[in-house]
Amino acid sequence: MATVIPFLILFPLVMACLMFVIRNNRVRGVAAYLGSVIVMIGVGVLVVQWFLAGAKPVELFIETEVADHVILASEIVLMVVVTCLCFKYKKYWISLLSIVPTLLIAYLELFGPEMEPTYHIYLDHLSILMCLIVGIIGGLIVIYAVGYMHGYAHHHSEFQDRRYYFFMLLFGFLGAMFGFVTSSSLLWIDLFWEVTSIISFLLIGYTKSSEAITNSFRALWMNLLGGTALAIAIAYYAYEAGTVTLQQLVFEGSVGSNIALLPVVLIAFAALTKSAQLPFSTWLLGAMVAPTPSSALLHSATMVKAGIYVLFRLAPALSGRTSGLMVAFVGGFTFLAASIMAIAQTDAKKVLAMSTIANLGLMVACAGVGTAETIWAGIFLMIFHAISKSMLFQDVGATENTLHTRDLEAFHGLIYRLPFLAMVQFIGIAGMFLAPFGMLISKWAALRASVDERNILLVFFIIFGSAITSLYWTKWMAKLLEQSRAPKVKDITKLNEKISLGIHAVMMIGVCLLFPLLSSSYVDPLLREMFGNAEQVLPTATLVVLIVIILIVFAVPAVSMAFGENTRTNIKPNYMNGINDGTDYGFISSYGEVQHMHVSNYYFAHVIGQRKLMLPSQILSTVVIIGMICVILGGVL
Amino acid sequence: MARIMRFASTMLANLFKPPVTTKYPAEPIDFPEGSRGHIEIEIDKCISCSLCALNCPAGAIKVDRVKGTWEINRMDCVQCGYCTIKCPKKCLHMMPGYTEPEKEKKFDLFQRDPAVMEAERKKKAEAAAKAAAAKKSLAAKKAAEAAAKAAESPAAAKSEPTKAEQKPADQA
Amino acid sequence: MKFDTARLIWIIGYLVLAPFIGGLLEGFDRKISARMQRRVGPPILQPFYDVQKLFNKQTIAVRKTQFSFLIAYMVLMIFTGAMFFGGVDLLMCFFVLSTAATFLIFAASVTNSPYSAIGAQREMIQMMTYEPAVLMTAVGFYLIRGTFDVDRIARAGSSAIVVLPGFFFAFVFILTIKMRKSPFDEAGSHHPHQELVKGITTEMGAKNLAVYTITEWYENVFLLGVVGLFIVNRNPLSYIGAIVVILLVYFLEILIDNASARVRWQTMLKMTWGVTLLTAGVNLMMLMLIYR
Amino acid sequence: MGKVKRSPWLLHYDGSSCNGCDIEVLATLTPVYDAERLGVENTGDPMQADILLITGGINEQNAPVVKQLYDQMPRPKVVVAVGICACTGGIFKDCYNIRGGVDTTIPVDIYVPGCAARPQSIIDGIIKARDLFQKRSDEHDEYEKTHHGGAGEEKING
Amino acid sequence: MARKTVVPFGPQHPVLPEPIHIDLVMEDEKVLEAVPNIGFIHRGLEGLADKRDFNELLYVVERTCGICSFGHGNGYVQAVEKIMDVEIPDRAKFLRTIWAEIARMHSHLLWLGLQADQFGFESLFYEIWRIREKVLDLLELTTGGRLIFSVNKIGGVIKDIGDDKMKAILTNMSSIEKDMRVVQKTFMGDYSVQSRTKGIGVLTKDQIHELGAVGPVARASGISRDMRKLGYDGYGMIDFEPITSVFGDCFARIDVRLREVFQSIDIIRQAIDKIPQGELSVNVKGNPNGEALVRIEQPRGEAIYYVHSNGTKFIDRYRNRTPTFANLPALCEMLKGANYADVGMMVVTIDPCISCTER
Amino acid sequence: MAEVIEAANEIVEVDRDRLLETAILMKHQGRRLVQAQTTWYKKSETYECLYTFTDDDTYDTTTYKVILTKDQSVPSITSIYPYANFYESEMTELYGVKIEMIDGDYHDKLYRIKAVHPFGPEEGEK
Ligand code: SF4
Ligand code: SF4
Ligand code: SF4
Ligand code: SF4
Ligand code: SF4
Ligand code: SF4
Ligand code: SF4
Ligand code: SF4
């Protein structure tokens, strides 16, 4: 393990450089395939090794003199890069958000108190899970990206083709992510944190259009703000406690030590920015201008989960405290508000983004409550969300390449026009909210846990939020199924994209089927690790029922469709008040012409659109956050 | 002020009142006097003058002067009653009771008594002969007028009503 | 999960009897409505005649897939009921219920018909409207009984309605939506002469409509079963009480149906969420204080 | 083979009537005449209807509408022409825009005369129509039996 | 990509028995634009003036519409009488008034029922139509026809109402009045009804004026205009004031029509009280020659009858402009920005009668 | 005794050039357009177009009559009374009057009849 982890961190960096160097698209593509396969194998090896070692928490790298220096140097390099870019685009004040924390960390490292030597890498169930998500989904997305970016460069000739740069960032990101989830030292975490923020920033600005640049700087300052909070927390904690180990912090927090109070709040705050919780949700929406693979990878499947990961880690320290309440409130509220706003979105990617924010909110809320039950729910939310969102993003990207639009209304009757992509979308959406799939079970558990915790606000948030969630998903699915006259389009999705999508779909269904196994053999130990003891969350009876539902949901339409083929059915035209144009697709309008029939979904953009609701929700959540922090500070100081 | 379910008390009260539904078709309809249902003809009074047919706004009546028939298309008559006003002999009557729904269009044909018609024709012929004979004389003209007047009224009075025949609809 | 015979009997009872009970209830509904309107009304068995007629008609459809979705809707609906009467997790029942409803929406959406599609959109809004109250009901039971299991809830010492009056009210309130009764009959437009023609069922004819109707019967029996769950307890006598309450509730629904106009869906949404928060929400808050 | 006559569902279309017959059709459903006694339901949706009740004659613009509504109804079905206008064109048959009665466009099974047709008369018409409906249903069953198991779909029938 | 849906409304639509077609351009459920199309019921009956003499034409005119059949006949004979300079007997005038008001009650009750049915209040609809049957019974009793009476003729009327029938009318009026009070309470006081009608389809006084709307639609917006005040038939001898409301929404229109039902009852009572004995008609000789334009107040508002004749028995031109034709622009204006759920309400609220609109 | 409103009701001939002017005057006086119609008189071979305006307070009504030959056209008053478009569309579709610049014209698709100008000088099938 001691070799695999550095390999996982460094190999992608090497790949990144390689990507930058290779300017031949074909060669780079092959290299990218190889790289991602190797990353996946690496993760596999890590997991196997860890299991062979007994699947127990592992602590590594006590002495890391050299690495620490490298880390410090990298931080400063990053600072310089960010500052230069800020000056180039005349966003001077943002550079402060980079300079201040970096200098703070540098000062801490060079002149700060002597810290007792501890491990820097920590591997437990949670980190392994994160590694798996990053490795497998990340690898698949890279494979997908090779095909996707080909089409993208072709369609968007108005932008400079900088694929080498794009792949460099993707691989760089993978390395940083591995570093992030395995590190235990807060200093290391801080660096990787900053790296992911900046890569995200660069990817958002990939097209260099003015919109992209505005959005990327918005993402940058919000993430850097979180980074600043993180740096302050580290410095404070280092001075107060003389250590910068996350595990130590969590332990102290969970026993209620006063020293840990402030750092925990600040780190939680940082996590909220990273997970795009209100009031910081806008950056994630803006991030949708980036090419789809980066949306899939960074902005839904992995990077935003870094915040969740940190919160899960902090959960024992949050549970039952004001800080936990704050986090739970912000999460729950984000879940509700983002769900409402998702209804009004017509852009498929924006719907996905809103739903991502909403689901992250739910996970944040789970972490905020911080009991074994909610973490169980949160973990499953994370797994299902990662798979299905990555799948949906990729699918929407591929659909966009074929249809040249990602307006939901253009997805009318997609199931007849692009059967494969529509089917995958269908599975992905079903995974997000339909009964047998995991998201729903997680909601079930989250609801139960919040009742157990007597957190009435959260109960309301979940109940109303999930009611609303079903609206926009059902709407989308219905749109796919609607009958359409539009001609069948040629599916230009590349094989590699299809492979990635197919594996995702199989994973989705697989995880559903293996759900009970996963729960008992992996998540329960994880919870035991975190909370000492944890009983089984899901009763067996419910599990059995679940399996039956899965069978029904898949079998019945298939069987009845097979039967349907053999019955003689009279096909009648639609009901249109008796004035069809002779087909299902149009009618004679008032002016005596044929009017094409296209039934649009409901969006209510003027009532509950982002424009209307975003500002009030931001204000409300800001007030809550500031208020709660004041209360906590009042307790500390 | 607005109240929820304002109508509920009426509904509950209605529950204990008998329904107002008529029993039709189990019980016959009670038409009020003067109800406009269908046209009946006293065929023996008819003089085949065709005034009804000419004035019927729906064109439902056919009168054949030669055959002495009076025919009504039941599915054309709008029960306006104008023919009853126009008929000089007042032999058309608007009666209660509607024409039954049918699978075919329904025509009712009435035949005047041939004997009466014969008599009438004879009289007419006589009158015409007389008229022709006295064409140039003023007195003869007056006499012819008197004869024609006489021909109208007693002709129908004596004859038996002819049985109505149903003419099968032709729907080619 | 222990599969004792009692559960099996309940399940089989539901599978076999529900359509008859549902159909009969609808027959009574139509008869009582007619009498309220001072009409004679159709025979009690009219709903069965109608379904029989529908099965005897030529198979028609706008799209063949519609039938598949309707069958899925029916099977899931029946399964929901079977789960409920089989005594498993109540919250799961409700989740499956909404999955079933989703299939209904698909069945309506596969056509290109404006009315059917608008009906489907409205159905989604309806789902969104009643879902909180439904989930709330499950939460209420969980709070006082510590379990979602219908079986265990039904074997409690006292009737749940004693401590859950607010939840009961909220559930009866949304029953109007689920049963497609007048003030909230948004998606279906059960009585014709309204803007939606037949709403979600516009494109269903003959067998499709028959399947839909039978499924509605299953659904109604399930929903009334949930109403009964508020009443029943360990005492067998309570089952008689439950039947009485169910009939009362059903009568109340008929009365509401007949004594109110069909409101706009915006009004429905506001009213229902308001009522849910005010009754079930307040009830929940109080319970949380008590059951610390 | 069921007793389908107990559940005749109506579709009412106003061809070009003067409203007189329309409102009588409606009155037939209201408390005093209450056609629902006979199992009648006024659906407003051709897919669900068994009996097509047309009031008023056919003009240039509504002829295709009537034809289409008729086509959309599943077999077995019965057409009832209510009112003089629907039977023959009545008082308006000389109007330049009137083709004549309903039978100029689709086959009519029952003619209900009257201007306006009385509710009782319409009830008579419905009773006649549902007997016919039963007869056609039996024939339809025979047809289904003899043509059983055929795969594929019939095209929109004319 | 378009988020707009164009929904066809009519010709076969259950909301309205009559065929009218409107293209509704909608976003979500909000109507952005409404384009009407008429002609499904156009017969061209004005052209029959060439084929039916001026007496026969009366029966055609009465069948312009089965709801205000009496009004059409009345307007037409008034126009011809005006050309021929005929003054009809007072008894005939009062009889025409009584029939016109009973017909107005039947029409308003019909409309109230449809309106209730439109917002899904089926029981109220049935209740009103149950009451309406009493009115129809009266009509059949006095004229012989339930909807189309054919009692007018040029120069007077052809039927009398005997004293016993007058009494029957009075007793029936009392029972109708009692039943209608319950209906009025429900319409005016029920929450669900108000939630559907208040503030829906508002037209201000100025808008009404700009759009040329007539009848209860105009009166509900505060325009006190009622052609009966011109004193045709027996109205010159009867006390009444036009009924108005100020809100101009669907609720106000229901209110106005409800109160007009009671007003009709009142007018009928006054007329029965004041009716003189005398002849039913005067003898009219010759053919009309000249032109005249007559305005009368039908249940749906002001209707115009124009007759141009040339001294033969076939008149040159018969024309009527019916209230719905004048109210259609108001409907289109109302529909813009409306909620789809309210489209039916709005279509019904002008009490549309397409049959006479398209003739 | 109830008061009866004595209102004027007259028919006045007006030259077709002065139609718009008259309409503007009517609008100025706050009058409402009651109806517009036309007739083709075979005998005199002329169209007679009638425009009726009424005052809603006094009930005074004036009908202006414009006489046209078959080929003469008349300006549309839709710019002054927008809702006249139904009347004018009807006039063109059924009678074949030439009306210039109708705002919101249905272009002979208002009634969608098969006949061409059935009441006009030359009839025919489409
Ligand atoms: S639609 Fe796509 S492929 Fe076609 S030109 Fe535009 S960008 Fe290129
Ligand atoms: S299809 Fe459109 S969005 Fe997709 S890559 Fe091409 S241009 Fe861009
Ligand atoms: S009642 Fe009228 S329609 Fe019937 S035959 Fe007499 S005149 Fe003709
Ligand atoms: S008008 Fe009278 S007499 Fe003359 S043909 Fe007709 S029914 Fe006979
Ligand atoms: S034929 Fe003439 S009378 Fe008959 S419905 Fe048509 S328009 Fe009306
Ligand atoms: S038959 Fe008479 S009442 Fe019926 S539509 Fe024709 S004219 Fe009107
Ligand atoms: S369908 Fe309804 S709205 Fe239409 S006429 Fe019949 S009752 Fe009236
Ligand atoms: S407006 Fe016309 S169609 Fe309607 S009732 Fe009056 S006259 Fe009849």
Coordinates of N, CA and C in Angstrom, one line a residue, chain C residues 7-87:
Chain C
R7 N -51.2 -13.4 7.5 CA -50.8 -12.4 6.5 C -51.2 -12.9 5.1
L8 N -51.0 -14.2 4.9 CA -51.3 -14.8 3.6 C -52.8 -14.6 3.3
I9 N -53.6 -14.8 4.3 CA -55.1 -14.6 4.1 C -55.4 -13.2 3.8
W10 N -54.8 -12.3 4.5 CA -55.0 -10.9 4.2 C -54.6 -10.5 2.8
I11 N -53.5 -11.0 2.4 CA -53.0 -10.7 1.0 C -54.0 -11.2 0.0
I12 N -54.3 -12.5 0.1 CA -55.2 -13.2 -0.9 C -56.5 -12.5 -0.8
G13 N -57.0 -12.2 0.4 CA -58.2 -11.4 0.5 C -58.2 -10.2 -0.3
Y14 N -57.1 -9.4 -0.1 CA -57.0 -8.2 -0.9 C -57.0 -8.4 -2.4
L15 N -56.2 -9.4 -2.8 CA -56.1 -9.6 -4.2 C -57.5 -9.9 -4.8
V16 N -58.2 -10.8 -4.1 CA -59.5 -11.2 -4.7 C -60.6 -10.2 -4.5
L17 N -60.7 -9.7 -3.3 CA -61.9 -8.9 -2.9 C -61.8 -7.5 -3.3
A18 N -60.6 -6.9 -3.4 CA -60.4 -5.5 -3.6 C -61.2 -5.0 -4.8
P19 N -61.1 -5.6 -6.0 CA -61.9 -5.1 -7.1 C -63.4 -5.1 -6.8
F20 N -63.8 -6.1 -6.1 CA -65.3 -6.1 -5.9 C -65.7 -5.0 -4.9
I21 N -64.9 -4.9 -3.9 CA -65.2 -3.8 -2.9 C -65.1 -2.5 -3.6
G22 N -64.0 -2.3 -4.3 CA -63.8 -1.0 -5.0 C -64.9 -0.7 -5.9
G23 N -65.3 -1.7 -6.7 CA -66.4 -1.5 -7.7 C -67.7 -1.2 -7.0
L24 N -68.0 -1.9 -5.9 CA -69.2 -1.7 -5.2 C -69.2 -0.3 -4.6
L25 N -68.1 0.1 -4.0 CA -68.0 1.4 -3.4 C -68.3 2.5 -4.5
E26 N -67.7 2.2 -5.7 CA -68.0 3.2 -6.7 C -69.5 3.2 -7.1
G27 N -70.1 2.0 -7.1 CA -71.5 1.9 -7.5 C -72.3 2.7 -6.5
F28 N -72.0 2.5 -5.2 CA -72.7 3.3 -4.1 C -72.4 4.8 -4.3
D29 N -71.2 5.1 -4.6 CA -70.9 6.5 -4.8 C -71.8 7.1 -5.8
R30 N -71.9 6.4 -7.0 CA -72.7 7.0 -8.0 C -74.2 7.1 -7.6
K31 N -74.6 6.0 -6.9 CA -76.0 6.0 -6.5 C -76.3 7.2 -5.5
I32 N -75.4 7.3 -4.5 CA -75.6 8.3 -3.5 C -75.5 9.7 -4.1
S33 N -74.5 9.9 -5.0 CA -74.4 11.2 -5.7 C -75.7 11.5 -6.4
A34 N -76.3 10.5 -7.1 CA -77.5 10.7 -7.9 C -78.6 11.1 -6.9
R35 N -78.7 10.4 -5.8 CA -79.8 10.8 -4.9 C -79.6 12.2 -4.3
M36 N -78.4 12.6 -4.1 CA -78.1 13.9 -3.7 C -78.6 14.9 -4.7
Q37 N -78.5 14.5 -6.0 CA -78.9 15.4 -7.0 C -80.3 15.2 -7.4
R38 N -81.0 14.4 -6.6 CA -82.4 14.1 -6.8 C -82.7 13.4 -8.1
R39 N -81.8 12.5 -8.4 CA -81.9 11.6 -9.6 C -82.1 10.2 -9.1
V40 N -82.5 9.3 -10.0 CA -82.6 7.9 -9.6 C -81.2 7.3 -9.6
G41 N -80.4 7.6 -10.7 CA -79.1 7.2 -10.7 C -79.0 5.8 -11.3
P42 N -77.7 5.3 -11.6 CA -77.5 4.0 -12.2 C -77.7 2.9 -11.2
P43 N -77.8 1.7 -11.7 CA -77.8 0.6 -10.7 C -76.5 0.5 -9.9
I44 N -76.6 -0.1 -8.8 CA -75.4 -0.2 -7.9 C -74.2 -0.9 -8.7
L45 N -74.6 -1.9 -9.5 CA -73.6 -2.7 -10.2 C -73.1 -2.0 -11.5
Q46 N -73.5 -0.8 -11.7 CA -73.1 -0.2 -13.0 C -71.6 -0.2 -13.2
P47 N -70.8 0.1 -12.3 CA -69.3 0.1 -12.6 C -68.9 -1.3 -13.2
F48 N -69.5 -2.4 -12.7 CA -69.1 -3.7 -13.2 C -69.6 -3.8 -14.7
Y49 N -70.8 -3.3 -14.9 CA -71.3 -3.4 -16.3 C -70.4 -2.6 -17.2
D50 N -70.0 -1.5 -16.7 CA -69.1 -0.6 -17.5 C -67.8 -1.3 -17.9
V51 N -67.2 -1.9 -16.9 CA -65.9 -2.6 -17.1 C -66.1 -3.8 -18.0
Q52 N -67.2 -4.5 -17.8 CA -67.5 -5.6 -18.7 C -67.7 -5.2 -20.1
K53 N -68.4 -4.1 -20.3 CA -68.6 -3.5 -21.6 C -67.2 -3.2 -22.2
L54 N -66.4 -2.5 -21.4 CA -65.1 -2.1 -22.0 C -64.3 -3.3 -22.4
F55 N -64.4 -4.4 -21.7 CA -63.6 -5.5 -22.1 C -64.2 -6.1 -23.4
N56 N -65.4 -5.9 -23.7 CA -66.0 -6.4 -24.9 C -65.8 -5.6 -26.1
K57 N -65.1 -4.5 -26.0 CA -65.0 -3.6 -27.1 C -63.7 -4.0 -27.9
Q58 N -63.7 -3.5 -29.1 CA -62.5 -3.7 -29.9 C -61.3 -3.1 -29.2
T59 N -60.1 -3.8 -29.4 CA -58.9 -3.3 -28.8 C -58.4 -2.1 -29.6
I60 N -58.4 -1.0 -28.9 CA -57.9 0.2 -29.6 C -56.8 0.9 -28.8
A61 N -56.0 1.6 -29.4 CA -54.9 2.3 -28.7 C -54.4 3.4 -29.6
V62 N -53.8 4.4 -29.0 CA -53.1 5.4 -29.7 C -51.7 4.9 -30.0
R63 N -51.1 4.3 -28.9 CA -49.8 3.6 -29.1 C -49.9 2.3 -28.3
K64 N -49.3 1.3 -28.9 CA -49.3 0.0 -28.2 C -48.7 0.0 -26.8
T65 N -47.6 0.8 -26.7 CA -46.9 0.7 -25.4 C -47.7 1.2 -24.2
Q66 N -48.8 1.9 -24.6 CA -49.6 2.4 -23.5 C -50.1 1.2 -22.6
F67 N -50.5 0.2 -23.3 CA -51.0 -1.0 -22.5 C -50.0 -1.5 -21.6
S68 N -48.8 -1.6 -22.0 CA -47.7 -2.1 -21.2 C -47.6 -1.3 -19.9
F69 N -47.6 0.0 -20.1 CA -47.4 0.9 -18.9 C -48.6 0.7 -18.0
L70 N -49.8 0.6 -18.6 CA -50.9 0.5 -17.7 C -50.9 -0.8 -16.9
I71 N -50.4 -1.9 -17.6 CA -50.3 -3.1 -16.9 C -49.3 -3.0 -15.7
A72 N -48.2 -2.3 -16.0 CA -47.2 -2.1 -15.0 C -47.8 -1.3 -13.8
Y73 N -48.5 -0.3 -14.2 CA -49.2 0.5 -13.2 C -50.1 -0.4 -12.3
M74 N -50.9 -1.3 -13.0 CA -51.8 -2.1 -12.3 C -51.0 -3.1 -11.4
V75 N -50.0 -3.7 -11.9 CA -49.3 -4.7 -11.1 C -48.6 -4.0 -9.9
L76 N -48.0 -2.9 -10.1 CA -47.4 -2.2 -9.0 C -48.4 -1.8 -8.0
M77 N -49.6 -1.3 -8.5 CA -50.6 -0.9 -7.5 C -51.1 -2.1 -6.7
I78 N -51.3 -3.2 -7.4 CA -51.8 -4.3 -6.6 C -50.7 -4.7 -5.6
F79 N -49.5 -4.6 -6.1 CA -48.4 -5.0 -5.2 C -48.3 -4.1 -4.0
T80 N -48.6 -2.8 -4.2 CA -48.6 -1.9 -3.1 C -49.6 -2.4 -2.0
G81 N -50.8 -2.6 -2.6 CA -51.9 -3.1 -1.7 C -51.5 -4.4 -0.9
A82 N -50.9 -5.3 -1.7 CA -50.6 -6.6 -1.1 C -49.5 -6.4 0.0
M83 N -48.6 -5.5 -0.3 CA -47.6 -5.2 0.7 C -48.2 -4.6 2.0
F84 N -49.2 -3.8 1.8 CA -49.8 -3.1 2.9 C -50.6 -4.2 3.7
F85 N -51.4 -4.9 3.0 CA -52.2 -5.9 3.7 C -51.4 -7.1 4.2
G86 N -50.2 -7.2 3.6 CA -49.3 -8.3 4.1 C -48.5 -7.8 5.3
G87 N -48.7 -6.5 5.6 CA -48.1 -6.0 6.9 C -46.7 -5.6 6.8

